[in-house]
Coordinates of C-alpha atoms in Angstrom, one line a residue:
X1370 CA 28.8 95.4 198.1
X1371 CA 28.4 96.2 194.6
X1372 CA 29.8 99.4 193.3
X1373 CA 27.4 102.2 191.5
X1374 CA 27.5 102.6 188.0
X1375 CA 29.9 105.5 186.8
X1376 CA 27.7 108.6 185.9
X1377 CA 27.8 109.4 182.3
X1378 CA 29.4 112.5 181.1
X1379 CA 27.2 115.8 180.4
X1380 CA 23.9 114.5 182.2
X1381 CA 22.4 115.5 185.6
X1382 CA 21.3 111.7 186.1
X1383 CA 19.4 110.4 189.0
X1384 CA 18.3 106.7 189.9
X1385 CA 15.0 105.3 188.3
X1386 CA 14.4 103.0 191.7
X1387 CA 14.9 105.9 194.0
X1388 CA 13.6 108.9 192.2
X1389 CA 10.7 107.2 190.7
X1390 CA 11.7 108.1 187.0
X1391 CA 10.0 105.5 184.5
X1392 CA 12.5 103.1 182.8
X1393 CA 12.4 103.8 178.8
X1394 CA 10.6 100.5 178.6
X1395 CA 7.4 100.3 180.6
X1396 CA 7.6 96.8 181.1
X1397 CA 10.3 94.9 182.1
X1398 CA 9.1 91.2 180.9
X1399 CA 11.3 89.0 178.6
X1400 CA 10.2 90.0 175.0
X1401 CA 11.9 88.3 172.0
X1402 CA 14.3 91.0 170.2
X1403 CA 15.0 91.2 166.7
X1404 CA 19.0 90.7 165.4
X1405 CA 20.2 92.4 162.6
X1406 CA 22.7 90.5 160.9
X1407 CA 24.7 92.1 157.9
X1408 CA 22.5 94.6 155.8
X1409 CA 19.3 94.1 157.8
X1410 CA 18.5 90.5 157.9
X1411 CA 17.3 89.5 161.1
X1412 CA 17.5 86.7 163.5
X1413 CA 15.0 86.6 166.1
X1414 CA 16.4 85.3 170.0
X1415 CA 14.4 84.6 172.4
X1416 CA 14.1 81.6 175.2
X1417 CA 14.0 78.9 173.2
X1418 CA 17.6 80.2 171.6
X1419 CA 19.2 79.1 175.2
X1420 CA 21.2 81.1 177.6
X1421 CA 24.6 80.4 175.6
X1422 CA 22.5 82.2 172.3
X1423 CA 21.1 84.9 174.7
X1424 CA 24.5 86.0 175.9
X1425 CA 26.0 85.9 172.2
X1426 CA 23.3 87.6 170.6
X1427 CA 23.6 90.8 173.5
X1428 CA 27.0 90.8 173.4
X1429 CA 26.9 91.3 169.8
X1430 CA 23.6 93.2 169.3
X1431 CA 25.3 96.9 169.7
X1432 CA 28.1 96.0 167.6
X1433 CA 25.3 95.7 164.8
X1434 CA 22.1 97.6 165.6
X1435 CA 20.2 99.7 162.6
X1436 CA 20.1 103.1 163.6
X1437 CA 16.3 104.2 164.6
X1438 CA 14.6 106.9 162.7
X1439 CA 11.2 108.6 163.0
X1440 CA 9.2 109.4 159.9
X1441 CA 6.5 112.1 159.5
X1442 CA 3.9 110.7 156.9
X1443 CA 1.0 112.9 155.5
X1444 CA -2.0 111.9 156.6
X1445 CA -3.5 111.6 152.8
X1446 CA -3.3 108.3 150.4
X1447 CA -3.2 106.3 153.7
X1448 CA -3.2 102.5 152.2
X1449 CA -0.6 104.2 150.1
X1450 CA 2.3 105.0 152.2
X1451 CA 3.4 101.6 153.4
X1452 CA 4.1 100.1 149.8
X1453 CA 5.9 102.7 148.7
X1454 CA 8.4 103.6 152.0
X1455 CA 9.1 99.5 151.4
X1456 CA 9.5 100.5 147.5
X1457 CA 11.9 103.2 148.1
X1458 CA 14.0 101.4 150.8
X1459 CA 14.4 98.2 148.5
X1460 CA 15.7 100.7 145.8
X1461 CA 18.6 102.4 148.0
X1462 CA 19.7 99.3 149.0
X1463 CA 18.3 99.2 152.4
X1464 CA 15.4 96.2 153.8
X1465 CA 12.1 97.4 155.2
X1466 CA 12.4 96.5 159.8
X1467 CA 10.5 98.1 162.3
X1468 CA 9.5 97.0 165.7
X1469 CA 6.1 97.9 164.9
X1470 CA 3.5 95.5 163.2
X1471 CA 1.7 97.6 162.0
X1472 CA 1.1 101.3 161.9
X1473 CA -2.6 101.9 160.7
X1474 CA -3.0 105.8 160.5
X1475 CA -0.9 107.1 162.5
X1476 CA 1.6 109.9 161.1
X1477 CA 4.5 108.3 163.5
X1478 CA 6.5 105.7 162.2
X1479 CA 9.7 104.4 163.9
X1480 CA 11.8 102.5 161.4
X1481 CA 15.2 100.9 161.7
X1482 CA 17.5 102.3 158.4
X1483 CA 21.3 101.0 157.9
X1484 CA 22.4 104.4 157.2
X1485 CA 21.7 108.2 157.3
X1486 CA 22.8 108.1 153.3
X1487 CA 19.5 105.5 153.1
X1488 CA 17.4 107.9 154.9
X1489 CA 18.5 111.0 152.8
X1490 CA 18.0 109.1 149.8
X1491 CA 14.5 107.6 150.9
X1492 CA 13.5 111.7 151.7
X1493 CA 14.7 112.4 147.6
X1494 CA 11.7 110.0 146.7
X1495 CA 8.7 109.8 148.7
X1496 CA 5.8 112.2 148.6
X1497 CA 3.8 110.0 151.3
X1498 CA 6.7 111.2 154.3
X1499 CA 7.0 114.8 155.3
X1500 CA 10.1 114.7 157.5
X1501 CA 12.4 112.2 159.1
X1502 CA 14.7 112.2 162.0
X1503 CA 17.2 110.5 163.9
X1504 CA 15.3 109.2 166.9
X1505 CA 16.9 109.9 170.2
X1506 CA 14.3 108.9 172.6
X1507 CA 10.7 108.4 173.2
X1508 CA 7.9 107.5 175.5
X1509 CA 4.1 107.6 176.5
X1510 CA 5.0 110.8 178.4
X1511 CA 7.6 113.1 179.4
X1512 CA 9.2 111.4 182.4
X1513 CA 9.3 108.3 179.7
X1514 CA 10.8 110.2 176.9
X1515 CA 13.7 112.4 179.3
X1516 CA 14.6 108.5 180.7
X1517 CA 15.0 107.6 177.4
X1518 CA 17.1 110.7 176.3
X1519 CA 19.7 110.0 179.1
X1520 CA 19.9 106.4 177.9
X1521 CA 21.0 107.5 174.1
X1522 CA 25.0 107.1 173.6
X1523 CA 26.4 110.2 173.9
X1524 CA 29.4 109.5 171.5
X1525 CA 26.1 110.0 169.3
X1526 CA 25.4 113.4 170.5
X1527 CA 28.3 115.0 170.7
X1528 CA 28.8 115.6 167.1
X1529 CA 25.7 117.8 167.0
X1530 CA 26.0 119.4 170.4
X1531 CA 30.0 120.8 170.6
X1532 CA 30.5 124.4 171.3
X1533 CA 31.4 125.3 167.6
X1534 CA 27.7 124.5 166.3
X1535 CA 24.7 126.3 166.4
X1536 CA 21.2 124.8 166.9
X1537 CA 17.2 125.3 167.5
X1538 CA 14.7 123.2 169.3
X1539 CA 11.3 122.9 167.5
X1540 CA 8.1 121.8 169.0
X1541 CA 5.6 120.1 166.5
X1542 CA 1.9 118.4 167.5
X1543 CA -0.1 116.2 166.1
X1544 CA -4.1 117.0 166.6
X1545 CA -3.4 119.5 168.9
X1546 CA -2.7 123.4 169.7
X1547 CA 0.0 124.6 172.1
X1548 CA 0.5 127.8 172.9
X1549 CA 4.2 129.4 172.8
X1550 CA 4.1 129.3 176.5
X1551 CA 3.5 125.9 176.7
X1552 CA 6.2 125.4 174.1
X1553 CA 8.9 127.3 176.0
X1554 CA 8.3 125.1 178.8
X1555 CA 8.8 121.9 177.2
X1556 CA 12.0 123.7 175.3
X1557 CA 13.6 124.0 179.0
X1558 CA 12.7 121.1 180.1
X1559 CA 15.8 119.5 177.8
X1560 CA 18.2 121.6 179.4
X1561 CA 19.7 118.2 181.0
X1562 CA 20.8 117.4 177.3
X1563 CA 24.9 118.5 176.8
X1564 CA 24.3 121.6 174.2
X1565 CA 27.1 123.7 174.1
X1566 CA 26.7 125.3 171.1
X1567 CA 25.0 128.2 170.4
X1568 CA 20.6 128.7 169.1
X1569 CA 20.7 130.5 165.7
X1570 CA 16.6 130.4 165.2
X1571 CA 17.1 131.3 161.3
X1572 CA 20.0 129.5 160.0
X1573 CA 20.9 126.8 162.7
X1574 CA 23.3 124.0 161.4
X1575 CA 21.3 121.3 163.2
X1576 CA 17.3 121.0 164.2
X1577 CA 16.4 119.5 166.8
X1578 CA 12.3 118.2 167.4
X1579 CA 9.9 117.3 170.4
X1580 CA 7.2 115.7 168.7
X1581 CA 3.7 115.0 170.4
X1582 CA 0.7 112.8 169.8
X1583 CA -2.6 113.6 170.6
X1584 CA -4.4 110.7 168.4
X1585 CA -6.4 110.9 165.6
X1586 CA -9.7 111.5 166.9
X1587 CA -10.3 115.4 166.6
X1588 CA -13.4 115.5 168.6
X1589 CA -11.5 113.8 171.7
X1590 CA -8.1 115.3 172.1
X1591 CA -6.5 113.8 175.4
X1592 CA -5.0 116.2 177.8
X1593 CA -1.7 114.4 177.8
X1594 CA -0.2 112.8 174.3
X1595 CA 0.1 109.4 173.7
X1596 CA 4.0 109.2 172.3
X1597 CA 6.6 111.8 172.7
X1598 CA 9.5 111.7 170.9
X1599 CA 12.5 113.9 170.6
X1600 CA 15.1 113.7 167.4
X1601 CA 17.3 115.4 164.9
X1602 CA 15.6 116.0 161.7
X1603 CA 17.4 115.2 158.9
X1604 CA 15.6 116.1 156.1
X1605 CA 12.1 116.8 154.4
X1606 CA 10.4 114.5 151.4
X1607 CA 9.0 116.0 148.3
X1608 CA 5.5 117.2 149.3
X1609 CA 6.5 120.3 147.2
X1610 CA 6.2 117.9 144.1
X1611 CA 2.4 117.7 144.1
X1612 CA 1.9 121.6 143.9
X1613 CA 4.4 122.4 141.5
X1614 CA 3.4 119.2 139.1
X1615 CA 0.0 120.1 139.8
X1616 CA -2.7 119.6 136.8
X1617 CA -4.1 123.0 136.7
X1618 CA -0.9 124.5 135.9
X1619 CA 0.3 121.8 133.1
X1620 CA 0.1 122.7 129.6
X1621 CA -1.8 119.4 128.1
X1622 CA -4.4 117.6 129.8
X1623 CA -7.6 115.8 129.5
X1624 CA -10.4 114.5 131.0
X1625 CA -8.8 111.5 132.9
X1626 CA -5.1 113.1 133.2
X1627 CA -3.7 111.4 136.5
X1628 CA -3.5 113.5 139.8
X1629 CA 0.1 114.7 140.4
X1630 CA 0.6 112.9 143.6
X1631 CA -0.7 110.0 142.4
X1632 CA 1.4 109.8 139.9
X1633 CA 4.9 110.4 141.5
X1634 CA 2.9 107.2 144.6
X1635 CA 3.2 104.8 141.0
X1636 CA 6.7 105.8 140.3
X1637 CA 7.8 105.1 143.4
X1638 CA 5.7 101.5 143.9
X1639 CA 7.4 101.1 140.4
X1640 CA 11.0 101.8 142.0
X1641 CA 11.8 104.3 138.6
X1642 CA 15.2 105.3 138.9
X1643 CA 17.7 106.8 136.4
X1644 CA 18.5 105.7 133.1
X1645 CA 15.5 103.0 133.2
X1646 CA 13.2 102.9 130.5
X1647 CA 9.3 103.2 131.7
X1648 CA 6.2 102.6 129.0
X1649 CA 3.3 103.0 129.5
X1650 CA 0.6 101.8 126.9
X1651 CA -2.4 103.8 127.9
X1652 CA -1.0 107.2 128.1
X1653 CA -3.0 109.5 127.6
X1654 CA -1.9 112.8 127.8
X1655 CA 1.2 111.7 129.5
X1656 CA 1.0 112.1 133.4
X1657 CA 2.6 109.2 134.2
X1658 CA 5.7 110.1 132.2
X1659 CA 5.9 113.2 133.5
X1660 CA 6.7 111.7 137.3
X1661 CA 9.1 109.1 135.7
X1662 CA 11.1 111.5 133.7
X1663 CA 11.4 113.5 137.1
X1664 CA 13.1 111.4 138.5
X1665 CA 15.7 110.6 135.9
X1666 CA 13.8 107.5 133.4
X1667 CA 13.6 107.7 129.8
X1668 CA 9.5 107.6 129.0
X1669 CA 7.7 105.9 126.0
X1670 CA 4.4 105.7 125.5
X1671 CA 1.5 104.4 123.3
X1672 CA -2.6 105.0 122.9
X1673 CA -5.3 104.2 120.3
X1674 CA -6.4 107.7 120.1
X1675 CA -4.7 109.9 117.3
X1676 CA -6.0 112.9 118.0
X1677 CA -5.0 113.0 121.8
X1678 CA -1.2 111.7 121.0
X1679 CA -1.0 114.5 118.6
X1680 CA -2.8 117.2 120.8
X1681 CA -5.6 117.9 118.1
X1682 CA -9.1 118.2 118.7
X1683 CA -11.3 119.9 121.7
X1684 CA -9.9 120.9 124.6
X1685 CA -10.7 120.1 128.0
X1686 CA -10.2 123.5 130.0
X1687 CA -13.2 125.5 130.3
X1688 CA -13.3 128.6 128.3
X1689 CA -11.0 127.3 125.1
X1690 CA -12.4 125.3 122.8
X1691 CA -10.0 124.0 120.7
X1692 CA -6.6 122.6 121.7
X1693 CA -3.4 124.8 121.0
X1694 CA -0.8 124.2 118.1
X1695 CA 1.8 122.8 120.9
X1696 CA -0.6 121.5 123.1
X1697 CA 1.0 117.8 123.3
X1698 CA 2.9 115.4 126.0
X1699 CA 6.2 116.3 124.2
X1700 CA 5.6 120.0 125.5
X1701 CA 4.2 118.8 128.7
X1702 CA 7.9 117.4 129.6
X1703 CA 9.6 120.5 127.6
X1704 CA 7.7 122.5 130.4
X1705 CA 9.0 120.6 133.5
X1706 CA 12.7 121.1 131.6
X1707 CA 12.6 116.9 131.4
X1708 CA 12.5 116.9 127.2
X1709 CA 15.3 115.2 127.1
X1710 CA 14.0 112.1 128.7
X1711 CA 11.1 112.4 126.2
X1712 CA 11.6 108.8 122.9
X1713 CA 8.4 109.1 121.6
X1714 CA 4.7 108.5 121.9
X1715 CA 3.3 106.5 119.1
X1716 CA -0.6 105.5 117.6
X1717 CA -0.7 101.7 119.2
X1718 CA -3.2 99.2 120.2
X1719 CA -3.0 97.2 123.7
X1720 CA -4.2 94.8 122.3
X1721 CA -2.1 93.9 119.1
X1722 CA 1.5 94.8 120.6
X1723 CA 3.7 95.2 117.6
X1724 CA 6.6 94.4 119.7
X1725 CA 9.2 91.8 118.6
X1726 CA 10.1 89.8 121.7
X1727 CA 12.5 90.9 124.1
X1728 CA 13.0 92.4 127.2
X1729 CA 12.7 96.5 126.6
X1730 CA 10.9 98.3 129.8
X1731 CA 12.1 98.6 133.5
X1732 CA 8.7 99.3 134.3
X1733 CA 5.5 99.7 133.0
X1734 CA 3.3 102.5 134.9
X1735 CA 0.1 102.9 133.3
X1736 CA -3.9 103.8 134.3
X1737 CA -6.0 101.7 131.7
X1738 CA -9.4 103.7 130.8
X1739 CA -12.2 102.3 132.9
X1740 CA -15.0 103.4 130.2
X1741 CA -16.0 106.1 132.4
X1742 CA -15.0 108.9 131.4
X1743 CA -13.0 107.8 128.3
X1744 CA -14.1 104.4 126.1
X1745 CA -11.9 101.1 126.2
X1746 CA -11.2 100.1 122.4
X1747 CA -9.2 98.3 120.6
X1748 CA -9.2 97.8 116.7
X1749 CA -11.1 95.1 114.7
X1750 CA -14.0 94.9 112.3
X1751 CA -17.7 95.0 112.3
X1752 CA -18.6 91.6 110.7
X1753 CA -18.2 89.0 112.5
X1754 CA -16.4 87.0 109.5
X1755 CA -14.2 89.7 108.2
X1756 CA -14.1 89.0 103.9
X1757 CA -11.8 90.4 101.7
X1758 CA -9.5 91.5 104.6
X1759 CA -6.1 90.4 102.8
X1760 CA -7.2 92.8 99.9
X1761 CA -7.3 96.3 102.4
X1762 CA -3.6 97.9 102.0
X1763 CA -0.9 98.3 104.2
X1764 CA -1.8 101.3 106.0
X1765 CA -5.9 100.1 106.3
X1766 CA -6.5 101.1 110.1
X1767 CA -9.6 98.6 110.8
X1768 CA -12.7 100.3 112.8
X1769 CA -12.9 100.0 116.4
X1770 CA -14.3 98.0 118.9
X1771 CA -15.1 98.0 122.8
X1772 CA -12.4 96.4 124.8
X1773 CA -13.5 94.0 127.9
X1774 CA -12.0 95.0 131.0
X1775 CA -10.9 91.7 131.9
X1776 CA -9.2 90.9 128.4
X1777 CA -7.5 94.6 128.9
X1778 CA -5.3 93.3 132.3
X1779 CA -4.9 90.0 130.9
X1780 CA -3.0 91.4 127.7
X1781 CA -1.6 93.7 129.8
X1782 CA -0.3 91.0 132.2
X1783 CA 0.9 89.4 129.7
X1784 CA 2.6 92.4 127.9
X1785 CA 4.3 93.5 130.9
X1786 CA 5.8 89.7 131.3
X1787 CA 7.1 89.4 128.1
X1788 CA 9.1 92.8 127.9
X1789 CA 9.4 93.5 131.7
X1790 CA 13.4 92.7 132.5
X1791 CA 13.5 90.7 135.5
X1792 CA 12.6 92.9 138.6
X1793 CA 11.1 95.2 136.4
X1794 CA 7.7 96.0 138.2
X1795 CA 4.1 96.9 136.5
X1796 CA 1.7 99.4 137.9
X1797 CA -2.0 100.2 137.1
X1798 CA -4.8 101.0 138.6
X1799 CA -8.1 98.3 138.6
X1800 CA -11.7 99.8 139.5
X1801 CA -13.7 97.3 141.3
X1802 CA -17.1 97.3 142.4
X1803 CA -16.7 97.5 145.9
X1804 CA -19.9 95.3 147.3
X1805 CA -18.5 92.2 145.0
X1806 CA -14.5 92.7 145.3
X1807 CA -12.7 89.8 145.9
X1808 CA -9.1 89.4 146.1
X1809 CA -9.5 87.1 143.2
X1810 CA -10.7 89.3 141.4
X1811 CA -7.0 90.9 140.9
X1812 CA -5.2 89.6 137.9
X1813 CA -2.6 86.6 138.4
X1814 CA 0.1 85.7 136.2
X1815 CA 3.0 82.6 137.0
X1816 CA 6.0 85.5 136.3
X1817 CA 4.6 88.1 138.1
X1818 CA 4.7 88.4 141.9
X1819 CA 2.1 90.7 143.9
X1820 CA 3.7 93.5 145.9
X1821 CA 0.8 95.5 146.8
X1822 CA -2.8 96.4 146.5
X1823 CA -3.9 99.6 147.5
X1824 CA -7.7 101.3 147.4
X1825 CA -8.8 104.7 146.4
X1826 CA -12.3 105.0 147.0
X1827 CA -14.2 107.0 144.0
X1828 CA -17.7 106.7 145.6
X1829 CA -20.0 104.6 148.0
X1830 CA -19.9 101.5 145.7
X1831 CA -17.0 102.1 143.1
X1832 CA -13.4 102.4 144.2
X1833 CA -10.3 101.6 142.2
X1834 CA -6.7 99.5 143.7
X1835 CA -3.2 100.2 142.9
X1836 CA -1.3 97.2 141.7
X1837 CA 1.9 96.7 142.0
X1838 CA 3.4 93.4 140.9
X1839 CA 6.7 92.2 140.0
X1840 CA 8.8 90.4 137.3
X1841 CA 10.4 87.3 139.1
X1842 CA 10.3 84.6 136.2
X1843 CA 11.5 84.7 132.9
X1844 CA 8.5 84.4 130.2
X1845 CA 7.6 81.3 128.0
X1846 CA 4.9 80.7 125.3
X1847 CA 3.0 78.5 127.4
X1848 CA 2.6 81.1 130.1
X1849 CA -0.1 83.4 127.7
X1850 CA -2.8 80.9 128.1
X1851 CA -2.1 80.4 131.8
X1852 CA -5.0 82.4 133.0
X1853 CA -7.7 80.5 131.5
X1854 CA -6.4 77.1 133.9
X1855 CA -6.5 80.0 136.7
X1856 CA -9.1 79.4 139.5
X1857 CA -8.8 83.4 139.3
X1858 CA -10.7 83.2 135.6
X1859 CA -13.9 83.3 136.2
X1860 CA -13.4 86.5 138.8
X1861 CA -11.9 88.7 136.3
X1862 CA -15.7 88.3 134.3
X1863 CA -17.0 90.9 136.4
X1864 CA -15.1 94.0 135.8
X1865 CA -16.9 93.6 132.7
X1866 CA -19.9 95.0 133.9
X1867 CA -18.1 98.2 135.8
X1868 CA -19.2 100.5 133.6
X1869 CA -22.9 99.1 134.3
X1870 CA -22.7 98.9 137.8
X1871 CA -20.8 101.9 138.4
X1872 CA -23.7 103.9 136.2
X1873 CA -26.5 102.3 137.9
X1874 CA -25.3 103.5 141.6
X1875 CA -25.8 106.6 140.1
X1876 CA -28.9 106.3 138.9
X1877 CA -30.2 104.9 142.5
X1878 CA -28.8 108.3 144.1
X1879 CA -29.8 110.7 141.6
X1880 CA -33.6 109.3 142.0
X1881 CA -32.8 108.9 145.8
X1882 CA -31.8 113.0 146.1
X1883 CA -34.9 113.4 144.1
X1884 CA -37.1 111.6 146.1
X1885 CA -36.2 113.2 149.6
X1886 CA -36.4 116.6 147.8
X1887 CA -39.8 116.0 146.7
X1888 CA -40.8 115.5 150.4

């Protein structure tokens, strides 16, 4: 006869078979499991690995298992959370695992993280996560979730739960409403769980959180959720950043000055850290910088236009019409307290880099102008055989002329390889026009790897990516020319035309609102 397990200490436990409580994993069929050896490598074991591997790898799988954490993500910039969680966890030293393929919209991520240090330091960064915890248990409802709860170690628990500590237990919902009755309810319904410290409801040393999901369909909210998970939250991201960065309140801006948000998403695909040195060739009235300095980079910068690096000219806000004696990027960083991360901004084409060659730049973060809103030029001359052009002085500064879209990210491609140090990563934006995008239609370059390529859609037809793409080969002369032997060439043609296309999709729905107004 065999004997009965030994109960576990602090739980009210009861058998699964006899009481008909659901096992923490609804299905009991062999599924291969994922290994994690050293600093999250993985080896995956499954039949073919033999019974000898089977019995190694669970005999050593607890010895070595990640810790499991639940992140919180906003539900905005969707296509743009992934990249950058994977950005930030490369930069602290951590590898991107999860159980889950793939995670579409949903705000509930489970992730596997080496260390709680990892997870603070992934909360410092990211503006895509609102809150992450230390998962204790979860399932597809609550008989699931409280099976799952008595299955966590308890030598885990205890830390959090002895007599000395106080605590609170929060209930949050995703898509749906509860009532504070309904919260109470599922409150006691934890009271299995060992607390023995004391609820302090406005300064508790540790949180505690049952979260629910109702799905993301707001017009068909389920009765019952479809996860539940309980955890200890262990810290918040940087949400805040985006209202106190926010454009209305900065003291320079234009008419294309990047959204705050947007701007701290590129810093973190660009994995800016302290002490690196971020450029960014189109820059405006210095958005970008502004995120990278944040968080600790020295910023440089460079544009053709005089008057907006020197803050002269009209303004853009409404009711002012000229721009303001220390209206420049300079006092943009003073404002944020970041000066002193500020080198300099200079009067520079793109396209004639006075660089000498060398590696410089950690990353180059930059939103190229689409000629939209502003124009894309570059210097040069009129005639078509310049004469006379070795007589003009020193400090001639020759006319300007427009500046194709696809020979802008091809010297830019090439820039970023030259001067990029290895694993330095380059980030810009590349509008497309959606009905004819093609994935080769993004720019290729032999020492530069893709990371990711993210959409923001700007109307029915138009929409612009996020590129991300990294340093992973030193450069060489040859490798300037390389796009022209590119099967990729003849793609790039068409951003061309965006300016074209992007114009004549509004024409079609200004006389289309016309036309139905009329009848």
């Amino acid at each position: 006869m065999r004997k009965p397990l030994p109960q576990r200490p602090g739980f009210r436990t009861r058998s699964a078979r006899n009481n008909g409580i659901a096992p923490a994993s609804p299905s009991f069929r062999f599924r291969p499991f994922r290994l994690c050896l050293r600093f999250g490598r993985e080896k995956e074991v499954g039949p073919s690995a033999g019974r000898a591997g089977a019995r190694w790898a669970a005999a050593m799988a607890p010895s070595c298992t990640l810790n499991r954490y639940l992140l919180l993500m906003a539900q905005e910039h969707l296509e743009f959370r992934l990249p950058e969680i994977k950005s930030l966890l490369s930069l602290f030293g951590g590898q991107f695992a999860s159980s889950q393929e793939t995670y579409g919209k949903s705000p509930f991520w489970i992730l596997s993280i080496p260390s709680e240090d990892i997870a603070r330091n992934l909360m410092k960064r990211t503006v895509c996560a609102k809150s992450i915890f230390e998962l204790w248990g979860h399932g597809q409802s609550p008989e699931e979730l409280y099976s799952s709860l008595k299955n966590y170690p308890v030598e885990k628990m205890v830390p959090f739960l002895h007599s000395d500590s106080t605590y609170k237990i929060k209930i949050h919902t995703f898509n749906k409403t509860l009532t504070q009755e309904e919260k109470i309810k599922r409150i006691d319904a934890l009271e299995f769980l060992p607390f023995e410290g004391k609820v302090n409801l406005k300064k508790p040393q540790h949180v505690f959180s049952v979260l629910e999901d109702y799905g993301l369909d707001p017009n068909r909210i389920p009765e019952n959720p479809h996860n539940i998970y309980f955890g200890r939250w262990i810290a918040d991201g940087q949400r805040e950043l985006i209202e106190s960065y926010s454009v209305k309140k900065r003291h320079f801006i234009g008419n294309t000055s990047m959204d705050a948000g947007l701007s701290f998403i590129m810093a973190n695909h660009g994995k800016v850290k302290e002490n690196d040195i971020v450029f960014d060739p189109f820059v405006g009235t210095g958005g970008l910088l502004i995120a990278s300095a944040h968080f600790g980079a020295y910023v440089y910068g460079t544009d053709i236009d005089y008057n907006t690096v020197h803050g002269l000219g009209k303004a853009t806000r409404k009711n002012q019409k000229w721009r303001g004696p220390d209206e420049n990027i300079r006092a943009n960083l003073r404002q944020y307290g970041l000066e002193k991360y500020y080198l300099d901004v200079l009067v520079s084409d793109a396209s004639k880099p006075s660089w000498r060659k060398g590696t410089y730049f950690d990353a180059i973060i930059t939103d190229p102008p689409y000629g939209i809103r502003e124009s894309t030029r570059r210097t040069g001359s009129q005639k078509e055989i310049p004469k006379g052009i070795e007589k003009c002085p020193g400090s001639h500064v020759p006319v300007s002329l427009s500046y194709h879209l696809s020979d802008m990210f091809l010297d830019l491609l090439n820039f970023a390889a030259e001067t990029l140090v290895l694993g330095g990563r380059l980030v810009y934006w590349l509008p497309v026009y959606t009905p004819e995008y093609t994935e080769e239609m993004v720019p290729w370059h032999p020492c530069l790897k893709l990371i990711s390529n993210c959409e923001q859609k700007l109307s029915s037809h138009t929409s612009r990516r996020l590129i991300t793409m990294e340093k992973v080969q030193k450069f060489e002369n040859r490798d300037q020319y390389s796009h022209l032997l590119s099967d990729h060439f003849l793609p790039y043609q068409g951003h061309n035309s965006f300016r074209e296309k992007y114009f004549s999709g509004v024409t079609k729905r200004i006389a289309k609102e016309e036309k139905s107004t009329q009848e």
